[in-house]
Coordinates of N, CA and C in Angstrom, one line a residue:
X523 N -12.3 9.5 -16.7 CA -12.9 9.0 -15.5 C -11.9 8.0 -14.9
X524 N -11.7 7.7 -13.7 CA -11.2 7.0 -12.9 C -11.3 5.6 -12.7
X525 N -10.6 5.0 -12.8 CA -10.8 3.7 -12.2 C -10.4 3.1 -11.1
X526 N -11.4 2.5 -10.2 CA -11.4 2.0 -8.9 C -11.3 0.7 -8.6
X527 N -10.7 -0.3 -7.9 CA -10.2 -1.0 -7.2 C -10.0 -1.4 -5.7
X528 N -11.0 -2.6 -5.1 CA -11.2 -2.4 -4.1 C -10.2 -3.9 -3.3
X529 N -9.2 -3.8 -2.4 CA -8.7 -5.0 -1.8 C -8.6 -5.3 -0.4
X530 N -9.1 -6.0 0.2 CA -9.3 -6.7 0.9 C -8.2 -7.5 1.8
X531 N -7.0 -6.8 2.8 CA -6.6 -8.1 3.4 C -7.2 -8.6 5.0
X532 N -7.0 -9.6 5.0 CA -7.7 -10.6 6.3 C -7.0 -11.1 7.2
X533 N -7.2 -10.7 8.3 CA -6.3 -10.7 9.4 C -7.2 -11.7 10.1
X534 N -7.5 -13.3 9.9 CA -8.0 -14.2 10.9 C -7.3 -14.0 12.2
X535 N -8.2 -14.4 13.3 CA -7.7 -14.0 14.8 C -6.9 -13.5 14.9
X536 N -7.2 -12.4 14.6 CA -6.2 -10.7 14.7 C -7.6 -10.3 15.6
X537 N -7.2 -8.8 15.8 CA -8.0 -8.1 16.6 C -7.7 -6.4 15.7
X538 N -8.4 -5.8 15.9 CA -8.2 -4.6 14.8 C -7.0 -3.8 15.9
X539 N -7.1 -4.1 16.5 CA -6.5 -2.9 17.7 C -4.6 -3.7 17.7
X540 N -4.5 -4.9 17.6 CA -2.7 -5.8 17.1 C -2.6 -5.8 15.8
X541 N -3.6 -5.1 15.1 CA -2.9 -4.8 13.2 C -2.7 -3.6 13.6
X542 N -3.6 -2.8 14.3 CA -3.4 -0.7 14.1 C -1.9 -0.9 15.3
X543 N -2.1 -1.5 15.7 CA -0.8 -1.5 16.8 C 1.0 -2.5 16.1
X544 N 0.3 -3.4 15.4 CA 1.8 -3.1 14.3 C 2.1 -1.8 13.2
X545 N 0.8 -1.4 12.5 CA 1.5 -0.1 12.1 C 1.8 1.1 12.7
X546 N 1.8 1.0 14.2 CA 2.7 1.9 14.7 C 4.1 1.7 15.3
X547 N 4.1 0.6 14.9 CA 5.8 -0.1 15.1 C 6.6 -0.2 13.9
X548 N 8.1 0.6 14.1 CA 9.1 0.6 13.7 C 9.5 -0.9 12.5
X549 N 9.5 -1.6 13.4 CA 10.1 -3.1 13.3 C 9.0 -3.6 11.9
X550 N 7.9 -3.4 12.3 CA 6.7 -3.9 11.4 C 7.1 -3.0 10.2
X551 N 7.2 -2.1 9.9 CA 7.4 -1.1 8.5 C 8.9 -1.6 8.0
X552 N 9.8 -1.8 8.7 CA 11.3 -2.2 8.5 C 11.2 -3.6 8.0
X553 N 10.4 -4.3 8.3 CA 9.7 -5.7 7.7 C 9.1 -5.7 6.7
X554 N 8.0 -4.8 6.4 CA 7.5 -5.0 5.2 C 8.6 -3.8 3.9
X555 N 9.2 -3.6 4.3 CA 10.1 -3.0 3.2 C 11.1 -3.6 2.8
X556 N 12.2 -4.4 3.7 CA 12.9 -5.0 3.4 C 12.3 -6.1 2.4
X557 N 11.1 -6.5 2.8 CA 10.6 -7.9 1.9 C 9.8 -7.3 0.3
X558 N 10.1 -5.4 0.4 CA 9.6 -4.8 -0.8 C 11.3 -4.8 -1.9
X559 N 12.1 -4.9 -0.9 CA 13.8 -4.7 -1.4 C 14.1 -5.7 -2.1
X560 N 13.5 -6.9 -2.2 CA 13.8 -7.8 -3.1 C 13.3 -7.9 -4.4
X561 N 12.6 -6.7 -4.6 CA 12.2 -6.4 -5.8 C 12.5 -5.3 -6.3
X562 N 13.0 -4.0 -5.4 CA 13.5 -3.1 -6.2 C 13.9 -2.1 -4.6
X563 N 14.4 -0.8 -5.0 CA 14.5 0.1 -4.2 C 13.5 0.5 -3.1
X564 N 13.1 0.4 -2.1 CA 12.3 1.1 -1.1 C 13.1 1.4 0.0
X565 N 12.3 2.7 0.5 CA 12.8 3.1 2.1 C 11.1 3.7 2.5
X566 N 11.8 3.6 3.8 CA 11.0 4.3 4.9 C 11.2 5.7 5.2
X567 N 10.7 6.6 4.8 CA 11.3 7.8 4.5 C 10.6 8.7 6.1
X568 N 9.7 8.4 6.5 CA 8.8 8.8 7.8 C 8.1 7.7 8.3
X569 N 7.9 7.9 9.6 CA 7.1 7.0 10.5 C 6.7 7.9 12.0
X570 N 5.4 8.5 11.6 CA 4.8 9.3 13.2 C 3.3 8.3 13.9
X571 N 3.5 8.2 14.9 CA 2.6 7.8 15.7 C 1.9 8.4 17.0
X572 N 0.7 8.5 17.5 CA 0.8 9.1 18.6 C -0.9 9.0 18.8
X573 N -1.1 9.8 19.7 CA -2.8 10.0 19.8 C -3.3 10.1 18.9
X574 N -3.0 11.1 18.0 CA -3.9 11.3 16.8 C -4.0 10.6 15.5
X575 N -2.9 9.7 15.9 CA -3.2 8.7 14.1 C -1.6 8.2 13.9
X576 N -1.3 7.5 12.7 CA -0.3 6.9 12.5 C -0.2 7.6 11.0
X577 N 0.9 8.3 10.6 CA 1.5 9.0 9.1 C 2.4 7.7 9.1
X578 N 2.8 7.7 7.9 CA 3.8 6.7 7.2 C 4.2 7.6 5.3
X579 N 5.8 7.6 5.2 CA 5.9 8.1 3.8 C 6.9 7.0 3.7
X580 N 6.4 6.1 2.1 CA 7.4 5.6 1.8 C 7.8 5.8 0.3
X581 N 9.4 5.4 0.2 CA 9.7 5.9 -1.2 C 9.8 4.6 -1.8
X582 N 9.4 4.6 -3.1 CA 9.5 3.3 -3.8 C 10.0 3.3 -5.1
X583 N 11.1 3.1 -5.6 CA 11.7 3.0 -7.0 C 11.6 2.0 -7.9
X584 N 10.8 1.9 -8.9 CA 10.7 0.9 -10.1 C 11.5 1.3 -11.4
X585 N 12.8 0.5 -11.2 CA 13.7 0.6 -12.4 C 12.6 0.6 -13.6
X586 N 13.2 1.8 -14.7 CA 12.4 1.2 -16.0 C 12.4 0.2 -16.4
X587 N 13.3 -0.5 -16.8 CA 13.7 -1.8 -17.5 C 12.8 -2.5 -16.7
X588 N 12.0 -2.7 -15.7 CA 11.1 -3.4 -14.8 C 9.9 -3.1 -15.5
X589 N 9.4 -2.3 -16.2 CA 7.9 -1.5 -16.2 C 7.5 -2.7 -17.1
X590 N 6.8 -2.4 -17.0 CA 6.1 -3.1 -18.8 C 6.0 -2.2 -19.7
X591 N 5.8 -2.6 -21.4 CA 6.7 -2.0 -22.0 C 5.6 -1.4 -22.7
X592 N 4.5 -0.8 -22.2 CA 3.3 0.1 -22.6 C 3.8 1.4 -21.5
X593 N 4.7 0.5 -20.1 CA 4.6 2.2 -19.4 C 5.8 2.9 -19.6
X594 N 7.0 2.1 -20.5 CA 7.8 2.2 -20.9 C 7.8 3.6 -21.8
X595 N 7.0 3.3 -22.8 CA 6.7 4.3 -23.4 C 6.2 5.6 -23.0
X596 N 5.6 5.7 -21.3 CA 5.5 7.1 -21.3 C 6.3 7.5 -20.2
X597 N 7.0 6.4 -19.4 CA 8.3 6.7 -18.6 C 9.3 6.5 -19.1
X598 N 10.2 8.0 -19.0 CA 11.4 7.3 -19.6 C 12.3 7.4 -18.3
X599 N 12.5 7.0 -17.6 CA 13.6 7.4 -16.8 C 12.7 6.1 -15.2
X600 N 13.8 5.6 -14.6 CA 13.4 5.2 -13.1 C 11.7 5.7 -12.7
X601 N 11.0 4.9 -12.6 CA 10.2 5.8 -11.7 C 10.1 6.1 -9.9
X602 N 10.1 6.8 -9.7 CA 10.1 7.3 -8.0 C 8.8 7.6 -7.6
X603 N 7.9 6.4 -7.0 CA 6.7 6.9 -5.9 C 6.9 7.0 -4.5
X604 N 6.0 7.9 -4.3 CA 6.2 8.7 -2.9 C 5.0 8.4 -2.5
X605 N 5.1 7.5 -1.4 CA 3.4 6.8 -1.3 C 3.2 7.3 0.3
X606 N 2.1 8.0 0.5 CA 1.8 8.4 2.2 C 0.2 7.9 2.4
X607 N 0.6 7.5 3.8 CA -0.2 6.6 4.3 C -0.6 7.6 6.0
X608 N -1.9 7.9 5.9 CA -2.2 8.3 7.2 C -3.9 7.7 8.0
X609 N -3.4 7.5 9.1 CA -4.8 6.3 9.7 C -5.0 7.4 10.9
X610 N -6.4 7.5 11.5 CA -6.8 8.4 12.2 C -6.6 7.7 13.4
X611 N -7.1 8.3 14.9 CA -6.6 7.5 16.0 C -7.5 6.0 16.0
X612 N -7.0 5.0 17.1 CA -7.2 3.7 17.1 C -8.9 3.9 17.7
X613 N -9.3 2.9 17.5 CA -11.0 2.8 17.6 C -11.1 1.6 17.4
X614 N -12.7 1.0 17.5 CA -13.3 0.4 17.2 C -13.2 0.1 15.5
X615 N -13.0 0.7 14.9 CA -13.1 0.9 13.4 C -11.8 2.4 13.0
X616 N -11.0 2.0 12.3 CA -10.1 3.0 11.7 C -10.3 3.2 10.3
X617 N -10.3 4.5 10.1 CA -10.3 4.7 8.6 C -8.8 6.1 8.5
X618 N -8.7 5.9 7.1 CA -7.4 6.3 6.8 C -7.3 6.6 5.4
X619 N -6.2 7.2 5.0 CA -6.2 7.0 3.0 C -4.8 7.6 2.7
X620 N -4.9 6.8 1.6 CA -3.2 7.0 1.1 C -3.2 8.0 -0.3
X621 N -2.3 8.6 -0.6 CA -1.7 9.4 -1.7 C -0.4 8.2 -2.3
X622 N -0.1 8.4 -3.8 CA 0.6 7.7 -4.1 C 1.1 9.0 -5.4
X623 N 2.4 9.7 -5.2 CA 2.7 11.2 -5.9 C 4.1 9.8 -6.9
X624 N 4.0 10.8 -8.2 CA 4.8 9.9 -9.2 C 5.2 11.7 -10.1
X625 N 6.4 11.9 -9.8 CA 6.6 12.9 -10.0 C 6.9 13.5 -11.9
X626 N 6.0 14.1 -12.0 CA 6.4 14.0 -14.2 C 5.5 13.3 -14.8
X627 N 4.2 12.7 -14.0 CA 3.0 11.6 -13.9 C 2.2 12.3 -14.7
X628 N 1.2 11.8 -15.2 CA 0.1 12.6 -16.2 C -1.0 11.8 -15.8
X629 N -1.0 11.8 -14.4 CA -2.2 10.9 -13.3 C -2.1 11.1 -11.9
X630 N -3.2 10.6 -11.7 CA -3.1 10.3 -9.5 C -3.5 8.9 -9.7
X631 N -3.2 8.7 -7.8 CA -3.0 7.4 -7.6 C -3.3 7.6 -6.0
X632 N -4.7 7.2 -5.5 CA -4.6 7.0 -4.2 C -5.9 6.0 -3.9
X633 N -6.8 6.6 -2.2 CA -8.0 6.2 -2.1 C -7.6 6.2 -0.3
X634 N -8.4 5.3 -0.1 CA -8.9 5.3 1.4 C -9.0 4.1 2.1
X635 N -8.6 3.8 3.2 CA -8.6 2.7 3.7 C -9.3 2.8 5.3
X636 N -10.0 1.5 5.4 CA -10.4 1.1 6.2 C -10.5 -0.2 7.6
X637 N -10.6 -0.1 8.8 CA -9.8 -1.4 9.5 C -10.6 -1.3 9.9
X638 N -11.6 -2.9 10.1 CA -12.8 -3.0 11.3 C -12.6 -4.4 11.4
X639 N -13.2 -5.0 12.8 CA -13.3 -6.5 13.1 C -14.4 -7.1 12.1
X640 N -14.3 -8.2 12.3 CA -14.9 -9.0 11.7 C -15.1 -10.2 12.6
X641 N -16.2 -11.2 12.0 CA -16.2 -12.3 13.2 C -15.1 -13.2 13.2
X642 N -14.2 -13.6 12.0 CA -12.8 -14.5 12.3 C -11.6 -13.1 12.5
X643 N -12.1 -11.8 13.0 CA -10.4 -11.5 12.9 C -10.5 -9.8 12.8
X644 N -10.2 -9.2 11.7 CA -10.5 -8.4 11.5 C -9.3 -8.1 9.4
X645 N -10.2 -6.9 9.1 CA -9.9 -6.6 7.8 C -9.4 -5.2 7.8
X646 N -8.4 -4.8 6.8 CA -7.9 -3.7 6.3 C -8.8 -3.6 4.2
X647 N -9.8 -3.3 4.2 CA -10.1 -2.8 3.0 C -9.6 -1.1 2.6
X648 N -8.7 -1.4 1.7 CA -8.2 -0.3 0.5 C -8.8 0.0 -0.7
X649 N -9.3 1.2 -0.7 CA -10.3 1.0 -1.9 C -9.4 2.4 -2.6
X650 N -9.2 2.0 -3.8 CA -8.0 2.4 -4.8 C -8.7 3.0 -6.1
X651 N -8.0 4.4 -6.0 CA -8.4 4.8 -7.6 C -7.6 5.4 -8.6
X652 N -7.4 5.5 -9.5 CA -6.5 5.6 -10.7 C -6.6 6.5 -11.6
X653 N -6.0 7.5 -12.0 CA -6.6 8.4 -13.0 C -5.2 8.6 -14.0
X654 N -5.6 8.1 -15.5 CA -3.9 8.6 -16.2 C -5.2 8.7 -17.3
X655 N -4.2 10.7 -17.9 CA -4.3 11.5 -18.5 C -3.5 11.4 -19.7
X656 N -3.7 10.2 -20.6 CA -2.8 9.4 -21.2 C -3.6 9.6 -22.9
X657 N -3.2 10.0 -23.9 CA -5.0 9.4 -24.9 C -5.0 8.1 -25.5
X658 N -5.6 7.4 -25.4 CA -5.5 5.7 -26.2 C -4.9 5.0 -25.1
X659 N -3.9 5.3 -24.0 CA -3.2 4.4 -23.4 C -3.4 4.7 -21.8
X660 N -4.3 5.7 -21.1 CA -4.9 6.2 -20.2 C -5.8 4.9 -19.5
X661 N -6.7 4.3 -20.2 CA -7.6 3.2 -19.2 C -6.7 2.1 -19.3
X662 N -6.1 1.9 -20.1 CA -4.6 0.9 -19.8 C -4.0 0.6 -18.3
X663 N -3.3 1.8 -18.8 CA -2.6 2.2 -18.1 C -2.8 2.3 -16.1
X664 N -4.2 3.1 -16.2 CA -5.1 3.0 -14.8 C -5.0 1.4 -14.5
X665 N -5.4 0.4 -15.2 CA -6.1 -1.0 -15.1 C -4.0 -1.8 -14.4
X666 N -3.3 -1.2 -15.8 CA -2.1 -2.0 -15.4 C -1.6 -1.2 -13.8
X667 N -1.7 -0.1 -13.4 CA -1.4 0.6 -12.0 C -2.2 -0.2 -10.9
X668 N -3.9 -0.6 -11.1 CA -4.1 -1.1 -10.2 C -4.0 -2.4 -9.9
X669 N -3.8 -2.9 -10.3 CA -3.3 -4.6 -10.4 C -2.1 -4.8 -9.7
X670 N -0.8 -4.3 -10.1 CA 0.0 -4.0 -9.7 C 0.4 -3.6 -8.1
X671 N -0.6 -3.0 -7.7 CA -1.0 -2.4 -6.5 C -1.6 -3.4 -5.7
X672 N -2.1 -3.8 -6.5 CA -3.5 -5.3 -5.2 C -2.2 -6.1 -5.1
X673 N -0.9 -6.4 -6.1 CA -0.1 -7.8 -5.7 C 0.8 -6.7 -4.7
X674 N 0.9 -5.3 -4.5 CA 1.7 -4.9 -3.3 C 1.1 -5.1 -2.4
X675 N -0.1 -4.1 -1.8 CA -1.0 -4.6 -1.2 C -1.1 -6.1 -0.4
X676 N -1.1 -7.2 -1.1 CA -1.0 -8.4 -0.9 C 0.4 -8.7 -0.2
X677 N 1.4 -8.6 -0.6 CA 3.1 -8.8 0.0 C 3.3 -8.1 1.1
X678 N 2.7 -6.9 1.1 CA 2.4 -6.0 2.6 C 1.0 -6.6 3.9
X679 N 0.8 -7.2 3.2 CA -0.3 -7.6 4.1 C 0.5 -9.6 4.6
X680 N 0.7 -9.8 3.6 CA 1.7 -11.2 3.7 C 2.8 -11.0 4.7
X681 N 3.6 -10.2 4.7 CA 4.4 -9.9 6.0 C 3.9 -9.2 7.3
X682 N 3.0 -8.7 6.7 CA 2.2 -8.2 8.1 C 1.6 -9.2 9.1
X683 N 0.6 -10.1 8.2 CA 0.6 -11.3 9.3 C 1.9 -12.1 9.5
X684 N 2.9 -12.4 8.9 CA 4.2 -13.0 9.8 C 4.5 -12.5 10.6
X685 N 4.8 -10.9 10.7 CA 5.3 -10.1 11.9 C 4.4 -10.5 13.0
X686 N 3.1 -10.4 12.6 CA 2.3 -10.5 14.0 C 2.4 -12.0 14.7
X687 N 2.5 -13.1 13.7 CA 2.7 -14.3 14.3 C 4.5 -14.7 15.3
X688 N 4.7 -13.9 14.5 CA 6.4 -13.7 15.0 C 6.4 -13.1 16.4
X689 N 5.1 -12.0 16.8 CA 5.1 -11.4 17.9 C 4.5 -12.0 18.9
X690 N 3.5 -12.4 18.6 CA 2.3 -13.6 19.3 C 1.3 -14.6 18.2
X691 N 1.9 -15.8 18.6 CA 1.3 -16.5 17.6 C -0.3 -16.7 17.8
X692 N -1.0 -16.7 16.4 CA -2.6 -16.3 15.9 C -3.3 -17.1 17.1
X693 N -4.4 -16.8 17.5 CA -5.1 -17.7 18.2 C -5.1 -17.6 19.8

């Protein structure tokens, strides 16, 4: 069975329509990756925008010697995620959902996201699920992937509101 994970970032005096409108900007994805480079390998491997919705693929590399040393044991080599992100067209309310592919993995890793106003602003909730096909070290393993995820999550959402204050300050 899977385990689920739900996170929450908050965009005070945002508008849903200047968060869905930085992720169709170049600059905003080039931002939050660079500030992923300080921790290890990422690129921006795609970026489409247009009427129909916004796609995004990114590649993310976690040296082994970085893992912890439970995932250690069932990675042996760099790992390489392939994380794609696609949001449907801009609205009142956007929903969207991500795939997270780990290639030689004995799991998935994705879920669905969501962007609606709120009365201070508006929210991006990700609701995240986990599945490793692991025996003894399977709900582990799920629990250490989503955690891990809520503090990206978090660092991506941290540079997201600077870009935006960078572009027009809140308020």
């Amino acid at each position: 069975m899977a385990r689920r994970l739900d996170y929450s970032a908050r965009y005070p005096l945002r508008t849903t329509h200047e968060v869905y409108a930085a992720m169709t900007n170049r600059e905003h994805w080039d931002a939050r990756i660079e500030e992923l480079r300080k921790h290890s390998p990422n690129d921006i491997v795609n970026l489409a925008s247009g009427d129909d919705g916004i796609t995004v693929e990114l590649r993310h590399v976690l040296p082994r010697d970085t893992l912890p040393e439970m995932a250690q044991m069932v990675v042996h080599k760099d790992m390489v995620i392939t994380r794609r992100e696609t949001y449907g067209p801009y609205g009142p309310e956007v929903t969207g959902e991500y795939t997270a592919e780990i290639p030689g993995s004995p799991g998935t890793l994705g879920g669905s996201m969501r962007l609606f106003p709120t009365e201070t602003g508006c929210t991006l909730r990700t609701s995240s699920r986990a599945q490793v096909n692991v025996p003894f070290f399977g709900r582990r393993l799920e629990q250490l992937m989503l955690v891990n995820l809520v503090d990206l999550f978090r660092a991506e959402a941290e540079v997201t509101k600077v870009w935006l204050d960078q572009q027009r300050p809140a308020g």
